[in-house]
mmCIF file of C-alpha atoms in Angstrom:
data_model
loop_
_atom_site.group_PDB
_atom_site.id
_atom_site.type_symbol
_atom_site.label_atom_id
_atom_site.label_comp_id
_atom_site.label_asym_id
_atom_site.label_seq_id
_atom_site.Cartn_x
_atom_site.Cartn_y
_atom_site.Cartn_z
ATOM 1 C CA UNK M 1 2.874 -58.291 153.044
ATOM 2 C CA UNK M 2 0.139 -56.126 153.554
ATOM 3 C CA UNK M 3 -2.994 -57.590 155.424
ATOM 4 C CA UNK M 4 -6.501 -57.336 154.793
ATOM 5 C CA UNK M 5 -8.566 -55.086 157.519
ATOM 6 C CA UNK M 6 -12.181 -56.855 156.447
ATOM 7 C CA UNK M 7 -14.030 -55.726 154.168
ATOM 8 C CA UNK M 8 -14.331 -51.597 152.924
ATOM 9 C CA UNK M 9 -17.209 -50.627 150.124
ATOM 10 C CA UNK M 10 -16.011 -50.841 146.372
ATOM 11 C CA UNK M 11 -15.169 -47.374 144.646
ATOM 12 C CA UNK M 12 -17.008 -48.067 141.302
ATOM 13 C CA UNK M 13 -17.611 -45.569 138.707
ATOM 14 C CA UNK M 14 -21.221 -46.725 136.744
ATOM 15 C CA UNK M 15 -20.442 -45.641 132.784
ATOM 16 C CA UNK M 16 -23.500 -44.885 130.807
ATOM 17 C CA UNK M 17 -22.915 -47.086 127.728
ATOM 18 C CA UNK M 18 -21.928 -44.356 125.526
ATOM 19 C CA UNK M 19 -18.698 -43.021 128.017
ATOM 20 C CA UNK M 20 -17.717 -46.917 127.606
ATOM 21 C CA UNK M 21 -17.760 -46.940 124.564
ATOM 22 C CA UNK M 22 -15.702 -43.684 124.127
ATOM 23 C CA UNK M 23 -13.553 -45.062 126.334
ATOM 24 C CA UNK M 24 -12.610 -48.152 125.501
ATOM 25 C CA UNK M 25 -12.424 -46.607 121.890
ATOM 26 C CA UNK M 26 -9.967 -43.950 122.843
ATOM 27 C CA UNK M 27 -7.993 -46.788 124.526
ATOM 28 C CA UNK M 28 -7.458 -48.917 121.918
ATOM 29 C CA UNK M 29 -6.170 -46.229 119.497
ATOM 30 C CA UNK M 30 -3.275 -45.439 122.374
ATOM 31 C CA UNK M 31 -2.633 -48.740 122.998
ATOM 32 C CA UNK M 32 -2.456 -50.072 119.577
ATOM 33 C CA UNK M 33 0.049 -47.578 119.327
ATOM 34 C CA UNK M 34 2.857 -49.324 121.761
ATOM 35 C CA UNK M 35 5.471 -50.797 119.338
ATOM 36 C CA UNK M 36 8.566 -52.464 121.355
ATOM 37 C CA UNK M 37 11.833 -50.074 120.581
ATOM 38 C CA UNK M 38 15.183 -51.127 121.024
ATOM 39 C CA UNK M 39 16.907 -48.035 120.375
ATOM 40 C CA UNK M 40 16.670 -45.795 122.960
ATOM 41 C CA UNK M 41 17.395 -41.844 123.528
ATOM 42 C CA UNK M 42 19.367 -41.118 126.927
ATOM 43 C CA UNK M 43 16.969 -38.630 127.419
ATOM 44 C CA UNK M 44 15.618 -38.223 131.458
ATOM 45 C CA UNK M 45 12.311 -39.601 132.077
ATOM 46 C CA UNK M 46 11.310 -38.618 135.225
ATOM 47 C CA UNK M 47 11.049 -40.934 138.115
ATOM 48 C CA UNK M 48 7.829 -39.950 139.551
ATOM 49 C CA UNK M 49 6.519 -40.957 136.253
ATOM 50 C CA UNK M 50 8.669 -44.754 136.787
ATOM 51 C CA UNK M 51 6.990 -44.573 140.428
ATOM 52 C CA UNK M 52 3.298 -43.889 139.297
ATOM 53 C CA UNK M 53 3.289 -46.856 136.779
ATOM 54 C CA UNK M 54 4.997 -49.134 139.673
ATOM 55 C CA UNK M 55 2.009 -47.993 141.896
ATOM 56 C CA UNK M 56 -0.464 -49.287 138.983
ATOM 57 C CA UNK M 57 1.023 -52.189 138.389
ATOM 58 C CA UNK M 58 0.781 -53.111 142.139
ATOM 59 C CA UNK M 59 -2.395 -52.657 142.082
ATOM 60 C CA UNK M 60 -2.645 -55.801 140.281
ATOM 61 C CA UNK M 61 -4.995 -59.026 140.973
ATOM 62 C CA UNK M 62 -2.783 -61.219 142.700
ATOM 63 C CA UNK M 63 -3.496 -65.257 144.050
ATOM 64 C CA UNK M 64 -4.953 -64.615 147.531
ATOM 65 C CA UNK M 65 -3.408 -61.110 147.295
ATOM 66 C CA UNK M 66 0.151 -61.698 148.402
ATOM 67 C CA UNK M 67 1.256 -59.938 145.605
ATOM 68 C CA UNK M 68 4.244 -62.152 144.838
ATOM 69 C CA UNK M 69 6.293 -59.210 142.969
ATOM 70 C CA UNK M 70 8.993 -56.830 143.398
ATOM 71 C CA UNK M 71 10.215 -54.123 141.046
ATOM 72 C CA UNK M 72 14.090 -53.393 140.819
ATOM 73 C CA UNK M 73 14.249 -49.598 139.174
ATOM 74 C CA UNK M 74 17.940 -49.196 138.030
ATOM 75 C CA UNK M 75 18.716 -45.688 137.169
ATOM 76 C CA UNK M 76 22.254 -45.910 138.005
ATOM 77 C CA UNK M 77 25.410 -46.286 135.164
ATOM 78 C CA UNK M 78 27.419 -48.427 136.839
ATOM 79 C CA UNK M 79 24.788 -51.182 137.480
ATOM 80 C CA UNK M 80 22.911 -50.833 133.855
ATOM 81 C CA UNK M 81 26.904 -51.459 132.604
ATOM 82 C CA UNK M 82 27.049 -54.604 134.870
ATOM 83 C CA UNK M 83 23.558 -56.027 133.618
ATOM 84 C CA UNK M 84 24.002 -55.071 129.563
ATOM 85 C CA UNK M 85 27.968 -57.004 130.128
ATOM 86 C CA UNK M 86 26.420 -59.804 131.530
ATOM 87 C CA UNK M 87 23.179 -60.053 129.574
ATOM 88 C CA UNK M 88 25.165 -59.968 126.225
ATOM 89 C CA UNK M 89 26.985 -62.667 127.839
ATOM 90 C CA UNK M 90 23.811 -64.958 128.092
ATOM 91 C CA UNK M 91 22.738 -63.338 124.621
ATOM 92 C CA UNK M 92 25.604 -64.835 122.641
ATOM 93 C CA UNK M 93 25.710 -68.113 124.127
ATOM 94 C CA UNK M 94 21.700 -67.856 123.183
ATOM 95 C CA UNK M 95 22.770 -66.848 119.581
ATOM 96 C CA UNK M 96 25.519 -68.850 119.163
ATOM 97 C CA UNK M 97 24.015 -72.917 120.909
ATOM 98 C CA UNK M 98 21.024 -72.609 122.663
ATOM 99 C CA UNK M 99 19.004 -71.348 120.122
ATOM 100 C CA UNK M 100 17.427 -73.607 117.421
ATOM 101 C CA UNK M 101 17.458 -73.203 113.819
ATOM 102 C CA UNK M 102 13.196 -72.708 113.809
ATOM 103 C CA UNK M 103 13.986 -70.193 116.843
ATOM 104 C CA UNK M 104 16.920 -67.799 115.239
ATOM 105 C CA UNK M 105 14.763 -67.888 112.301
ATOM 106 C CA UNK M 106 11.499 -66.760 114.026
ATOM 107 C CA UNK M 107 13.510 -63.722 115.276
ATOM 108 C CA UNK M 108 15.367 -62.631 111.859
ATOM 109 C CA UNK M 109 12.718 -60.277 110.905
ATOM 110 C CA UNK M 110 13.012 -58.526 114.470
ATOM 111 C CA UNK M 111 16.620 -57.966 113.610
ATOM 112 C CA UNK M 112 17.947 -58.591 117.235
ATOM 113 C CA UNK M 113 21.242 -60.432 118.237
ATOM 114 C CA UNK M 114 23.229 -60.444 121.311
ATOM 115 C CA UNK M 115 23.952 -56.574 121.045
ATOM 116 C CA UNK M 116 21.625 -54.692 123.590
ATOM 117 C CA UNK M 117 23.419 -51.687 124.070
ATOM 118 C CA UNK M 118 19.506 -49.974 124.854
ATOM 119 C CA UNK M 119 20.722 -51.858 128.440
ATOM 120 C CA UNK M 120 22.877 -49.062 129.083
ATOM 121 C CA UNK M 121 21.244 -46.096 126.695
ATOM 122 C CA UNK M 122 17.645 -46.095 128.424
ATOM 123 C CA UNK M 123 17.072 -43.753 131.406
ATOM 124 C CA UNK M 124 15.700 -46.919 133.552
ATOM 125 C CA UNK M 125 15.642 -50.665 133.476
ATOM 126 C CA UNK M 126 12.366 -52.341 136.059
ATOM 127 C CA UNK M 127 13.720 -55.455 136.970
ATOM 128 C CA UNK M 128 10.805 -57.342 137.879
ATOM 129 C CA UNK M 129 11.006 -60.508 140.408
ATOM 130 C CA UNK M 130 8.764 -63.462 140.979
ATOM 131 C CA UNK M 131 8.524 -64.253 144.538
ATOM 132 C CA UNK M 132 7.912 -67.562 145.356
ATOM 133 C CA UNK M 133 7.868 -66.634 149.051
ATOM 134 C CA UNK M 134 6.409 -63.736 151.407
ATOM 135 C CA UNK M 135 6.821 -62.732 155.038
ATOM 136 C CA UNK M 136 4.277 -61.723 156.856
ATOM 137 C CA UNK M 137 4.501 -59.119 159.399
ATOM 138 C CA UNK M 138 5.453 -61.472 162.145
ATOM 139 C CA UNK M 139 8.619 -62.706 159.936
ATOM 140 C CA UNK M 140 6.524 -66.139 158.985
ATOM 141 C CA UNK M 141 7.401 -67.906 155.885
ATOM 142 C CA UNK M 142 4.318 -67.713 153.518
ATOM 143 C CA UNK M 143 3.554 -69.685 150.417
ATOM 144 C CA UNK M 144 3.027 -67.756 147.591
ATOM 145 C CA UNK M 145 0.309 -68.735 144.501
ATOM 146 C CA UNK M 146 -0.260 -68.426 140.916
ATOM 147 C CA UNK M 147 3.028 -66.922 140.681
ATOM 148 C CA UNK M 148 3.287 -66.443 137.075
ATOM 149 C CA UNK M 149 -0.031 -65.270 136.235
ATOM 150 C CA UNK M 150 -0.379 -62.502 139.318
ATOM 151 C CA UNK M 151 3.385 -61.233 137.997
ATOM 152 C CA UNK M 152 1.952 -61.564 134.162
ATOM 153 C CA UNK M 153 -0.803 -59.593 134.785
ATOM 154 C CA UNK M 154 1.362 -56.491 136.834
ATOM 155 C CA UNK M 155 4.022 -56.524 134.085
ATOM 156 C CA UNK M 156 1.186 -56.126 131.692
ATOM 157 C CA UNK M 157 -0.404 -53.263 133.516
ATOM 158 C CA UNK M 158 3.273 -51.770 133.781
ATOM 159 C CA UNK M 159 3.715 -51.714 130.293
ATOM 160 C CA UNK M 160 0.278 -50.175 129.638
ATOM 161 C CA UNK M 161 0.990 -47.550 132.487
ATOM 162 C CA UNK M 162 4.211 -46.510 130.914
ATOM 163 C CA UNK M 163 3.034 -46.257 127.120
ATOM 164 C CA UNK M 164 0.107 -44.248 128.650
ATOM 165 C CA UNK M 165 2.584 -41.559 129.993
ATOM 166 C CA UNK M 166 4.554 -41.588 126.936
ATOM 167 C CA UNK M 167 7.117 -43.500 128.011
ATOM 168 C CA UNK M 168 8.151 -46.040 125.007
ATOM 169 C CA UNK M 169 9.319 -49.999 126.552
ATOM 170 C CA UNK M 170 10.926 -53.166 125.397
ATOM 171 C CA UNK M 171 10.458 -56.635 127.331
ATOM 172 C CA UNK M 172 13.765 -58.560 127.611
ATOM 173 C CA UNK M 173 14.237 -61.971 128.774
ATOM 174 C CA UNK M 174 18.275 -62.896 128.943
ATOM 175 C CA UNK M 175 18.088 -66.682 129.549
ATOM 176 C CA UNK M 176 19.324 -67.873 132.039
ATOM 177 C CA UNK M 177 18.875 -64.356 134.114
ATOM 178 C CA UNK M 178 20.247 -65.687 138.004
ATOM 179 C CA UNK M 179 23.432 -62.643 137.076
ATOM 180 C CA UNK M 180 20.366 -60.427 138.226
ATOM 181 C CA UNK M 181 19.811 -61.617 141.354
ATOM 182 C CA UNK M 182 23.868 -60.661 142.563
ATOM 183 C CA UNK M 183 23.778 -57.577 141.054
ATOM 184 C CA UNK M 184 20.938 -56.151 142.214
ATOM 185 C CA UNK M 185 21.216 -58.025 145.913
ATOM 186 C CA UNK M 186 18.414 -59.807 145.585
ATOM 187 C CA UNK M 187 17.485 -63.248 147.206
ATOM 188 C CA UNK M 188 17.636 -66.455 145.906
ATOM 189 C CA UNK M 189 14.108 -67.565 146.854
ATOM 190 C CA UNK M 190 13.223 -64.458 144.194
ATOM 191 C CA UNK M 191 13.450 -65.626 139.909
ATOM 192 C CA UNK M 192 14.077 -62.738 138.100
ATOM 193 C CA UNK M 193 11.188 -62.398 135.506
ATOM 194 C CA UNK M 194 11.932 -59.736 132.686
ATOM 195 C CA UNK M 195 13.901 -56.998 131.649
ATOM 196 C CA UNK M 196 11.565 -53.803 131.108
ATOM 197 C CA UNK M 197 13.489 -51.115 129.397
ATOM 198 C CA UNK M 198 12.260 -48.118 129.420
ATOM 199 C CA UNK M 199 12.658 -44.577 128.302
ATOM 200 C CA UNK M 200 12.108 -42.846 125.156
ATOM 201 C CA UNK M 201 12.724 -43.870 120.819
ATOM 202 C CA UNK M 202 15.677 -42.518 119.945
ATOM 203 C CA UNK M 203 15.514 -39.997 117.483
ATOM 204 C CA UNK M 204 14.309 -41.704 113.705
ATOM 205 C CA UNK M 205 14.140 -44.921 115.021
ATOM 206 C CA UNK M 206 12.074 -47.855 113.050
ATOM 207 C CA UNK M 207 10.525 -50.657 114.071
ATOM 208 C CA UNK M 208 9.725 -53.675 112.204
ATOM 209 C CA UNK M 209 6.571 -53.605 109.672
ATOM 210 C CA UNK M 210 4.190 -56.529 111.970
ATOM 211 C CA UNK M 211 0.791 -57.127 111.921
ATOM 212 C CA UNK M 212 -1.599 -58.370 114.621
ATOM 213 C CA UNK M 213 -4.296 -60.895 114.278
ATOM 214 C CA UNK M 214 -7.789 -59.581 114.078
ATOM 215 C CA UNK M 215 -10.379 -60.159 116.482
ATOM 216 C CA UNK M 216 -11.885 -63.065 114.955
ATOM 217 C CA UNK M 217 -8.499 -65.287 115.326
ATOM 218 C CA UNK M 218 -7.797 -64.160 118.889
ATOM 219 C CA UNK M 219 -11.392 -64.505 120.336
ATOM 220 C CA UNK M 220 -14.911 -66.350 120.616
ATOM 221 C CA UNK M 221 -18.245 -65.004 121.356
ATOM 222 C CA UNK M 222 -20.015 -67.576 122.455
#
């Protein structure tokens, strides 16, 4: 865990309000752009490009900074075989019992089922970690907190890294995911948090025809 050395002065750009408003503008025209893919092209992404959206999303606000994350980049054939094998797996049990009536039906118009051959098509799978857990530099056992919102927040700044380098995504969230964890030699004391697939849209692909709610349902001014 890295440790704080006191206190440095803030690097803060002051925006007149006409550069935020361009901004934010020109942001929300990429962003509302991002559409989840699941079919991928093998095509290379480069890893500097993996490695540069990793750095952002550590950057992240984090519960009393101990960044309680870690980011499994999988590049290689063999192991994106192992994960997609097992994941389907979890998938058809999913499709086949867990899953409620009101749940497969929710999903129907996103056409997925327990195929996910984008596990082995994509250049990279992140494998990202929730760590309960750190060490500090002494080897001490430290308490992690607010887990789940410090790793919600960096997986959302990793998506928004990626699509900003032109690099398309897909969250996925095999349940249960513990098959992670031995394949990628990762502790116990870690809970394997999502799936992000990444790479490029195959050639042609579609995506479902979805709408998001305006402003007015997802927000108050008060």
């Amino acid at each position: 865990m890295a440790e704080s050395d006191g206190f440095v002065p803030l690097q803060f750009d002051r925006l007149s309000d006409e550069e935020m408003l361009r901004r934010s503008g020109d942001f929300l025209t990429r962003m509302k752009q991002r559409r989840s893919v699941r079919d991928f092209s093998d095509a290379p992404v480069p890893r500097t490009v993996i490695e540069d959206a990793i750095r952002t999303a550590g950057s992240a606000p984090s519960g009393a900074n101990m960044q309680p994350w870690h980011f499994s980049v999988v590049g290689s054939a063999e192991l994106k075989r192992q994960i997609r094998l097992a994941a389907e797996e979890e998938e058809r049990e999913f499709y086949q019992r867990r899953a409620s009536a009101e749940w497969l039906d929710a999903l129907a118009p996103l056409g997925t089922d327990a195929h996910k051959p984008f596990l082995e098509t994509a250049p990279w799978l992140i494998v990202i970690f929730l760590k309960k857990f750190s060490s500090s530099d002494s080897g001490e056992k430290l308490k992690n907190y607010y887990t789940a919102e410090s790793v919600g927040i960096a997986t959302g700044m990793l998506i928004a890294a990626l699509h900003n380098a032109g690099v398309a995504t897909l969250t996925h969230t095999p349940s249960p995911m513990k098959f992670l964890n031995e394949i990628l030699g990762r502790p116990s004391t870690e809970k394997p948090y999502m799936i992000l697939v990444a790479g490029l849209p195959a050639e042609g692909v579609e995506v479902p025809a979805i709408d998001k709610k305006p402003l007015a349902e997802i927000a108050d001014f008060l």
